[in-house]
Short mmCIF file of C-alpha atoms in Angstrom, two decimals:
data_model
loop_
_atom_site.label_atom_id
_atom_site.label_comp_id
_atom_site.label_asym_id
_atom_site.label_seq_id
_atom_site.Cartn_x
_atom_site.Cartn_y
_atom_site.Cartn_z
CA MET A 1 23.19 152.13 89.02
CA LYS A 2 26.04 150.78 87.23
CA ASN A 3 25.32 150.11 83.80
CA ARG A 4 26.40 146.29 83.72
CA MET A 5 22.94 145.62 82.96
CA PHE A 6 22.96 147.53 79.90
CA VAL A 7 26.42 146.43 78.77
CA GLY A 8 25.36 142.77 77.85
CA ALA A 9 21.48 143.65 77.06
CA VAL A 10 21.40 146.75 74.49
CA ALA A 11 24.15 145.20 72.20
CA LEU A 12 22.19 143.71 69.41
CA VAL A 13 25.23 142.69 67.95
CA SER A 14 27.79 140.37 70.03
CA ALA A 15 30.59 142.45 71.76
CA VAL A 16 33.96 140.36 71.70
CA ALA A 17 35.20 139.65 75.02
CA LEU A 18 38.28 141.59 75.71
CA SER A 19 41.29 140.29 78.07
CA GLY A 20 41.74 142.09 81.27
CA CYS A 21 45.50 142.44 80.79
CA GLY A 22 45.27 145.01 78.02
CA VAL A 23 44.20 145.27 74.28
CA PHE A 24 46.27 147.06 71.54
CA SER A 25 48.73 148.29 74.08
CA GLY A 26 51.11 151.17 73.18
CA ALA A 27 54.25 149.63 74.74
CA GLU A 28 55.51 149.40 71.08
CA GLY A 29 56.09 152.33 68.78
CA SER A 30 57.76 155.45 68.33
CA GLY A 31 55.37 157.70 70.34
CA ASN A 32 56.46 159.35 72.96
CA LYS A 33 53.20 159.90 74.84
CA LYS A 34 51.27 156.70 75.98
CA VAL A 35 47.68 157.44 77.01
CA THR A 36 46.07 154.67 79.25
CA ILE A 37 42.38 154.14 79.05
CA TRP A 38 40.23 151.89 81.19
CA LEU A 39 37.25 150.59 79.40
CA MET A 40 34.48 148.11 80.97
CA LYS A 41 34.48 144.63 79.49
CA ASN A 42 32.01 144.28 76.36
CA SER A 43 31.28 148.04 76.32
CA VAL A 44 32.81 147.97 72.73
CA SER A 45 33.96 145.50 70.35
CA ALA A 46 37.80 144.50 69.68
CA ASP A 47 37.12 146.16 65.83
CA PHE A 48 35.78 149.26 67.16
CA LEU A 49 38.95 149.56 69.59
CA LYS A 50 41.32 148.66 66.78
CA ARG A 51 39.83 151.22 64.20
CA PHE A 52 39.77 153.95 66.78
CA LYS A 53 43.30 153.41 67.73
CA LYS A 54 44.52 153.05 64.44
CA ALA A 55 42.78 156.52 63.25
CA TYR A 56 43.74 158.42 66.37
CA GLU A 57 47.37 157.34 66.36
CA ASP A 58 47.65 157.95 62.72
CA GLU A 59 46.21 161.54 63.28
CA HIS A 60 48.47 161.80 66.77
CA PRO A 61 51.81 160.21 65.87
CA SER A 62 53.24 161.26 69.06
CA VAL A 63 50.80 159.29 71.07
CA LYS A 64 50.18 155.53 71.63
CA LEU A 65 46.86 154.25 73.20
CA ASP A 66 46.78 151.80 75.80
CA PHE A 67 43.24 150.31 76.45
CA LYS A 68 42.79 148.19 79.60
CA ILE A 69 39.88 146.29 79.87
CA GLN A 70 38.11 146.18 83.45
CA SER A 71 35.34 144.16 85.15
CA TRP A 72 32.18 145.98 86.65
CA THR A 73 32.72 143.57 89.61
CA GLY A 74 34.64 145.61 92.09
CA ILE A 75 35.29 148.54 89.90
CA GLY A 76 34.27 150.93 92.39
CA PRO A 77 37.36 150.65 94.78
CA LYS A 78 39.56 150.07 92.29
CA VAL A 79 38.63 153.54 90.43
CA MET A 80 38.82 155.24 93.89
CA ASP A 81 42.31 153.87 94.38
CA ALA A 82 43.49 155.23 90.80
CA LEU A 83 41.85 158.80 91.81
CA ASN A 84 44.17 158.63 94.95
CA GLY A 85 46.96 157.92 92.90
CA LYS A 86 47.66 154.26 92.51
CA ASP A 87 48.42 153.09 89.07
CA THR A 88 46.17 156.05 87.54
CA PRO A 89 44.99 155.69 84.00
CA ASP A 90 44.57 158.85 82.01
CA VAL A 91 40.75 158.21 81.15
CA ILE A 92 38.24 155.73 82.69
CA GLU A 93 34.99 154.84 81.58
CA VAL A 94 32.36 154.76 84.41
CA GLY A 95 28.53 154.10 84.85
CA ASN A 96 26.91 157.37 84.50
CA THR A 97 25.23 157.36 87.84
CA GLN A 98 28.59 156.66 89.40
CA VAL A 99 30.17 160.12 88.58
CA SER A 100 28.98 161.81 91.59
CA GLN A 101 30.74 159.17 94.23
CA TYR A 102 33.87 159.93 92.32
CA ALA A 103 33.63 163.60 92.01
CA GLN A 104 32.96 163.83 95.97
CA SER A 105 36.93 162.58 96.09
CA GLY A 106 38.17 165.62 94.67
CA GLY A 107 39.98 163.53 92.12
CA LEU A 108 38.67 164.29 88.95
CA ARG A 109 39.47 166.81 86.22
CA ASP A 110 36.91 169.79 85.60
CA LEU A 111 35.90 169.42 81.98
CA THR A 112 33.34 171.85 81.65
CA LEU A 113 35.36 174.17 79.15
CA GLU A 114 35.85 171.07 76.68
CA SER A 115 32.22 170.15 76.85
CA VAL A 116 31.00 173.84 76.05
CA ARG A 117 33.75 174.84 73.61
CA ASP A 118 34.60 171.41 71.85
CA LEU A 119 31.79 168.94 72.40
CA GLY A 120 28.46 170.83 72.38
CA GLY A 121 27.32 169.85 75.82
CA GLY A 122 24.22 171.81 75.62
CA ASP A 123 22.89 169.29 73.33
CA TRP A 124 23.72 165.98 75.09
CA LEU A 125 20.88 163.62 76.28
CA PRO A 126 20.16 164.82 79.93
CA GLY A 127 20.03 161.25 81.09
CA LEU A 128 23.93 161.17 80.30
CA ALA A 129 24.97 164.75 80.86
CA ASP A 130 23.19 165.57 84.24
CA PRO A 131 24.70 163.02 86.29
CA GLY A 132 28.16 164.10 85.09
CA SER A 133 27.50 167.55 86.40
CA ILE A 134 28.11 168.00 89.97
CA GLY A 135 27.33 171.73 91.20
CA GLY A 136 27.43 173.12 87.49
CA VAL A 137 30.97 171.22 86.93
CA GLN A 138 31.09 168.88 84.23
CA TYR A 139 33.11 165.83 85.28
CA GLY A 140 31.71 163.29 82.88
CA ILE A 141 31.49 163.49 79.21
CA PRO A 142 28.53 161.29 77.95
CA TRP A 143 29.53 158.33 75.87
CA TYR A 144 26.80 156.23 75.14
CA ALA A 145 23.34 155.60 76.31
CA ALA A 146 20.46 152.61 76.82
CA ASN A 147 17.26 152.62 78.05
CA ARG A 148 14.04 150.28 78.27
CA VAL A 149 11.42 150.10 75.63
CA VAL A 150 8.37 148.10 75.16
CA ILE A 151 8.81 144.93 73.65
CA TYR A 152 5.90 143.51 71.90
CA ASN A 153 4.38 140.41 70.25
CA LYS A 154 3.02 141.46 66.81
CA GLU A 155 0.94 138.31 66.19
CA LEU A 156 -1.01 138.96 69.58
CA PHE A 157 -1.42 142.56 68.96
CA GLU A 158 -2.91 141.51 65.47
CA GLN A 159 -5.06 138.89 67.27
CA ALA A 160 -6.45 141.59 69.48
CA GLY A 161 -7.31 144.01 66.82
CA ILE A 162 -4.51 146.38 67.55
CA ALA A 163 -3.20 148.05 64.38
CA SER A 164 -0.55 150.22 65.65
CA PRO A 165 1.68 150.55 68.92
CA PRO A 166 -0.14 153.15 71.59
CA LYS A 167 1.20 156.71 71.88
CA THR A 168 -0.27 157.46 75.04
CA ARG A 169 -0.84 156.14 78.42
CA ASP A 170 -4.51 155.88 78.16
CA GLU A 171 -4.08 153.77 74.54
CA TRP A 172 -1.44 151.85 76.45
CA ILE A 173 -3.87 150.66 79.27
CA ALA A 174 -6.68 150.22 76.40
CA ASP A 175 -4.55 147.97 74.08
CA SER A 176 -3.27 145.95 77.38
CA GLU A 177 -6.78 145.51 78.54
CA LYS A 178 -7.65 143.86 74.89
CA LEU A 179 -4.47 141.59 75.32
CA ASN A 180 -5.03 140.55 78.68
CA GLN A 181 -7.67 138.05 77.51
CA ASN A 182 -8.09 134.39 76.24
CA GLY A 183 -5.38 133.11 78.45
CA ASN A 184 -2.93 135.82 77.38
CA GLN A 185 -1.40 138.37 79.70
CA GLY A 186 -1.47 141.83 78.19
CA ILE A 187 1.76 142.87 80.00
CA TYR A 188 4.18 141.08 81.99
CA LEU A 189 5.48 143.74 84.64
CA ALA A 190 7.02 142.54 87.74
CA GLY A 191 5.98 143.84 90.92
CA GLN A 192 9.24 145.67 91.87
CA ASN A 193 10.63 147.01 88.68
CA TRP A 194 11.48 150.33 90.18
CA TYR A 195 13.27 151.82 87.28
CA VAL A 196 10.05 151.73 85.34
CA LEU A 197 8.37 153.05 88.25
CA ALA A 198 10.64 156.00 88.28
CA GLY A 199 9.73 156.93 84.78
CA PHE A 200 6.26 157.03 85.84
CA ILE A 201 6.85 159.29 88.69
CA TRP A 202 8.95 161.69 86.63
CA ASP A 203 6.23 161.83 84.31
CA GLU A 204 3.81 163.24 87.06
CA GLY A 205 6.24 165.60 88.10
CA GLY A 206 7.60 163.67 90.99
CA GLU A 207 11.17 162.60 92.41
CA LEU A 208 12.54 159.52 94.13
CA ALA A 209 14.53 162.06 96.21
CA GLU A 210 15.43 165.70 96.01
CA ASP A 211 18.26 167.86 97.21
CA GLU A 212 16.78 170.08 99.90
CA THR A 213 19.64 172.94 100.53
CA GLY A 214 22.29 170.45 100.75
CA GLU A 215 20.17 167.53 102.45
CA TRP A 216 18.73 164.71 100.57
CA LYS A 217 15.25 163.46 101.12
CA GLY A 218 13.16 160.60 100.00
CA THR A 219 10.18 161.72 98.15
CA LEU A 220 8.18 158.95 97.24
CA ASP A 221 5.29 160.07 99.71
CA SER A 222 4.62 163.31 97.60
CA PRO A 223 1.23 163.42 95.48
CA GLU A 224 3.15 163.26 92.36
CA ALA A 225 5.19 160.12 93.05
CA LEU A 226 2.06 158.20 94.65
CA ARG A 227 0.19 159.20 90.98
CA GLY A 228 3.23 157.44 89.49
CA MET A 229 2.80 154.45 91.65
CA SER A 230 -0.76 154.50 91.03
CA PHE A 231 -0.39 154.21 87.60
CA TYR A 232 2.27 151.26 87.75
CA LYS A 233 -0.53 149.54 89.91
CA GLU A 234 -2.84 149.75 87.08
CA LEU A 235 -0.62 148.47 84.29
CA GLN A 236 1.02 145.87 86.43
CA ALA A 237 -2.78 144.36 87.00
CA LEU A 238 -3.02 143.57 83.35
CA GLY A 239 -0.86 140.40 83.49
CA ASP A 240 0.50 138.00 86.04
CA GLY A 241 3.67 139.51 87.01
CA PRO A 242 4.71 138.43 90.65
CA LYS A 243 3.85 141.16 93.02
CA ASN A 244 6.82 140.35 95.45
CA SER A 245 9.95 140.14 93.05
CA ASP A 246 11.81 142.14 90.23
CA GLU A 247 11.89 141.34 86.61
CA ALA A 248 14.98 138.83 87.03
CA LYS A 249 12.91 136.43 89.17
CA PRO A 250 11.81 134.80 87.22
CA PRO A 251 13.80 136.49 84.09
CA GLN A 252 11.29 138.40 82.12
CA ALA A 253 12.57 137.42 78.72
CA GLU A 254 12.14 133.69 79.50
CA VAL A 255 8.36 134.62 80.74
CA PHE A 256 7.78 136.43 77.08
CA ALA A 257 9.32 133.60 75.13
CA LYS A 258 6.61 131.25 76.15
CA GLY A 259 4.58 133.10 73.55
CA ASP A 260 1.39 134.04 75.46
CA VAL A 261 2.62 137.60 76.79
CA GLY A 262 1.69 140.81 74.67
CA GLN A 263 4.42 142.85 75.90
CA ILE A 264 7.46 143.41 78.36
CA ILE A 265 9.34 146.51 79.31
CA ALA A 266 13.15 145.93 78.65
CA VAL A 267 16.27 146.93 76.73
CA PRO A 268 15.89 145.91 72.92
CA GLY A 269 18.58 143.54 73.23
CA ASP A 270 16.55 141.05 75.28
CA ALA A 271 14.72 140.45 71.98
CA GLU A 272 17.96 138.37 71.07
CA GLN A 273 17.37 135.92 73.92
CA ILE A 274 13.72 135.81 73.48
CA GLU A 275 14.12 134.64 69.97
CA ARG A 276 16.88 132.10 70.86
CA LEU A 277 14.64 130.70 73.49
CA ASN A 278 11.84 130.48 70.92
CA PRO A 279 12.87 130.68 67.34
CA GLU A 280 9.01 130.79 66.51
CA LEU A 281 9.00 134.35 67.61
CA LYS A 282 11.48 135.45 65.16
CA GLY A 283 10.06 138.02 63.05
CA LYS A 284 7.34 138.69 65.29
CA LEU A 285 8.75 141.07 67.72
CA GLY A 286 8.23 144.82 67.61
CA TYR A 287 9.41 147.91 69.86
CA PHE A 288 7.94 151.08 70.79
CA PRO A 289 8.82 153.86 73.36
CA ILE A 290 7.38 153.80 76.75
CA PRO A 291 4.12 156.02 76.09
CA GLY A 292 3.70 159.43 77.72
CA LYS A 293 0.73 161.07 78.98
CA THR A 294 0.31 162.76 75.76
CA ALA A 295 1.20 161.78 72.12
CA LYS A 296 3.73 164.76 71.86
CA THR A 297 6.46 163.10 73.93
CA PRO A 298 7.25 159.51 75.08
CA GLY A 299 7.34 158.59 78.52
CA SER A 300 10.20 159.19 80.89
CA VAL A 301 12.68 156.55 81.49
CA PHE A 302 15.92 155.74 83.46
CA THR A 303 18.80 156.21 80.96
CA GLY A 304 21.79 154.14 81.82
CA GLY A 305 24.94 154.18 79.95
CA SER A 306 28.66 155.42 80.54
CA ASP A 307 30.49 158.72 81.06
CA LEU A 308 34.09 159.24 80.58
CA ILE A 309 36.19 160.80 83.21
CA VAL A 310 40.02 162.11 83.34
CA PRO A 311 41.46 161.78 87.02
CA GLN A 312 43.33 164.82 88.22
CA LYS A 313 46.54 162.58 88.92
CA ALA A 314 46.64 161.25 85.45
CA GLY A 315 50.15 161.22 84.08
CA GLN A 316 48.98 162.45 80.53
CA ARG A 317 46.09 164.28 81.69
CA ALA A 318 46.05 166.87 78.78
CA ALA A 319 46.62 164.03 76.31
CA GLY A 320 43.63 162.12 78.09
CA ILE A 321 41.33 165.01 77.46
CA GLU A 322 41.92 164.84 73.74
CA VAL A 323 41.30 161.07 73.52
CA VAL A 324 37.78 161.78 75.55
CA LYS A 325 36.88 164.41 72.94
CA ALA A 326 37.73 161.99 70.21
CA LEU A 327 35.76 159.33 71.65
CA ALA A 328 32.75 161.85 72.22
CA SER A 329 33.05 163.54 68.95
CA ARG A 330 30.36 163.07 66.08
CA ALA A 331 32.19 160.89 63.81
CA TRP A 332 32.99 158.33 66.80
CA GLN A 333 29.53 158.66 68.27
CA GLU A 334 27.98 157.52 65.01
CA GLU A 335 30.42 154.66 64.87
CA VAL A 336 29.94 153.26 68.12
CA ALA A 337 26.25 153.90 67.85
CA ARG A 338 26.17 152.02 64.51
CA GLU A 339 28.38 149.02 65.61
CA MET A 340 27.28 148.63 69.17
CA SER A 341 23.41 149.35 68.81
CA TYR A 342 23.62 151.99 71.52
CA VAL A 343 22.06 155.53 71.60
CA PRO A 344 24.58 158.37 70.61
CA ASN A 345 25.09 161.21 73.17
CA LYS A 346 23.21 163.71 71.23
CA PRO A 347 19.68 162.98 69.63
CA GLU A 348 20.60 164.70 66.69
CA LEU A 349 22.86 161.67 65.86
CA ALA A 350 20.10 159.06 66.31
CA HIS A 351 19.72 158.80 62.69
CA VAL A 352 22.35 156.33 62.42
CA ILE A 353 20.65 153.63 63.86
CA GLU A 354 17.31 154.21 62.07
CA GLY A 355 17.35 150.74 60.50
CA GLN A 356 17.40 148.98 63.76
CA PRO A 357 14.02 149.23 64.96
CA GLY A 358 14.65 148.35 68.73
CA THR A 359 17.57 150.74 69.08
CA ALA A 360 15.63 153.61 66.92
CA ALA A 361 12.82 153.14 69.48
CA MET A 362 15.02 153.32 72.37
CA ALA A 363 16.65 156.42 70.92
CA ARG A 364 13.35 157.73 70.81
CA GLY A 365 12.83 157.19 74.26
CA ALA A 366 16.06 158.43 75.65
CA THR A 367 14.80 162.10 74.57
CA LYS A 368 12.97 161.95 78.10
CA GLY A 369 15.73 160.02 79.86
CA ARG A 370 16.49 160.65 83.24
CA ALA A 371 19.10 159.43 85.75
CA THR A 372 18.55 158.59 89.41
CA PRO A 373 19.07 161.18 92.29
CA ASN A 374 22.64 162.93 91.93
CA SER A 375 23.85 162.00 95.46
CA PRO A 376 26.97 160.39 96.04
CA GLN A 377 25.13 157.82 98.45
CA TRP A 378 22.58 156.71 95.91
CA ALA A 379 24.63 153.38 95.51
CA ASP A 380 23.83 152.88 99.30
CA VAL A 381 20.17 153.20 98.31
CA GLU A 382 19.97 150.77 95.56
CA ALA A 383 22.07 148.41 97.66
CA ASP A 384 19.33 148.18 100.38
CA ASN A 385 16.41 149.25 98.42
CA PRO A 386 13.45 150.31 100.25
CA ILE A 387 11.51 151.16 97.01
CA LYS A 388 10.98 147.57 96.16
CA PRO A 389 9.14 146.43 99.35
CA TYR A 390 7.05 149.72 99.09
CA MET A 391 5.72 148.60 95.63
CA THR A 392 4.90 145.07 96.94
CA VAL A 393 2.96 146.48 99.93
CA VAL A 394 0.92 148.87 97.52
CA LEU A 395 0.31 146.11 94.82
CA GLU A 396 -0.77 143.76 97.34
CA GLY A 397 -3.13 146.42 98.79
CA GLY A 398 -1.64 148.25 101.40
CA ASP A 399 -1.83 151.98 102.08
CA PRO A 400 0.03 153.61 99.82
CA GLN A 401 0.63 156.93 101.70
CA LYS A 402 1.85 155.04 104.81
CA ALA A 403 4.09 152.69 102.74
CA ALA A 404 5.62 155.40 100.82
CA ARG A 405 6.40 157.53 103.90
CA LYS A 406 8.19 154.80 105.49
CA ALA A 407 10.02 153.96 102.27
CA SER A 408 10.87 157.91 102.08
CA GLU A 409 12.41 157.96 105.38
CA LYS A 410 14.50 155.21 104.72
CA ILE A 411 15.90 156.74 101.52
CA SER A 412 16.46 159.97 103.47
CA GLU A 413 18.59 158.02 106.18
CA LEU A 414 20.66 155.87 103.33
CA LEU A 415 21.13 159.36 101.62
CA ALA A 416 22.46 161.03 104.80
CA GLY A 417 24.99 158.25 105.47
CA SER A 418 23.05 156.78 108.34
#
């Protein structure tokens, strides 16, 4: 999935909107190398870019950085044109799950050596590193991550006699049952929130789809995936979430803001919107990672975020790689996490956001982060998403096995390009 949802939602501070015609252009100055970097709108603030540009150019006086800000809308074809040699930049920020489709073009630089030798790639969050690696070759360098957590109403928890957030699925169900009384909803979970379902499936050992000797097959009908759907149904019943729509219809933050919902599953940035809609909830919101099957680890979550790629046809390819290494370095990872409330690319760096409870909960959950199947055609699955109607059929009492088989067959067709 393109990480456009996360770009606006996870930043607990406001990112300054940047002009699409270029920011901090390197057209002036004495540097004899201009490195052009495409970044996505609102991914980072103008202040962050200003500080990074100055620090980098001070350390590399022969280099000037030219940041050009792009919009997520229509970015896919624009990146493909760039990879084919049309106005090719030297570095491009892409959604973590987009890397495979760009790698399929043959237009990406192999960054495996740099990831191992210079960046400690073995310690990266799997949800960012795995989709950037195709056939054992690292094309995407993880930059930042975001994932869902549980946002809860502390006041309703206290009224229900719940002293601390749950750490296991069983505790979560029990607490949600206590909350789902006296006119309150235990949890508001829309019936087609398939990213949440994916985490439950992964926790059971299942997959959305698997690569079987070079051919992708949908696997929602596996016993493990069916158990994940069964848990989703149990949890979803402890509130009044619609069975036939997703979290955007109606916007779940608006539902939660009414004050009678115990929990939602969302990115922490939704709390800002909730408090804006209902100022009485300010100071009453808490966060915890989606619980796992045991208290040892949190539940699996879909990790969204961005990777950095270097086109083969970049004019300053070597210099571009050095910029990528700087952005992915410890110092600048800590800076971007601290300023933008993102999860840094390594768990060991998460200490920098411990003072931000929502982001800290997100970082704990990110240790069990995953990405969607690493197929170049996965975007086609999301565009014609058979998982959503499958979920509705099950939640409305239909045969899970039959519905899962039908959805799996459709996923297989889409991944085969049918």
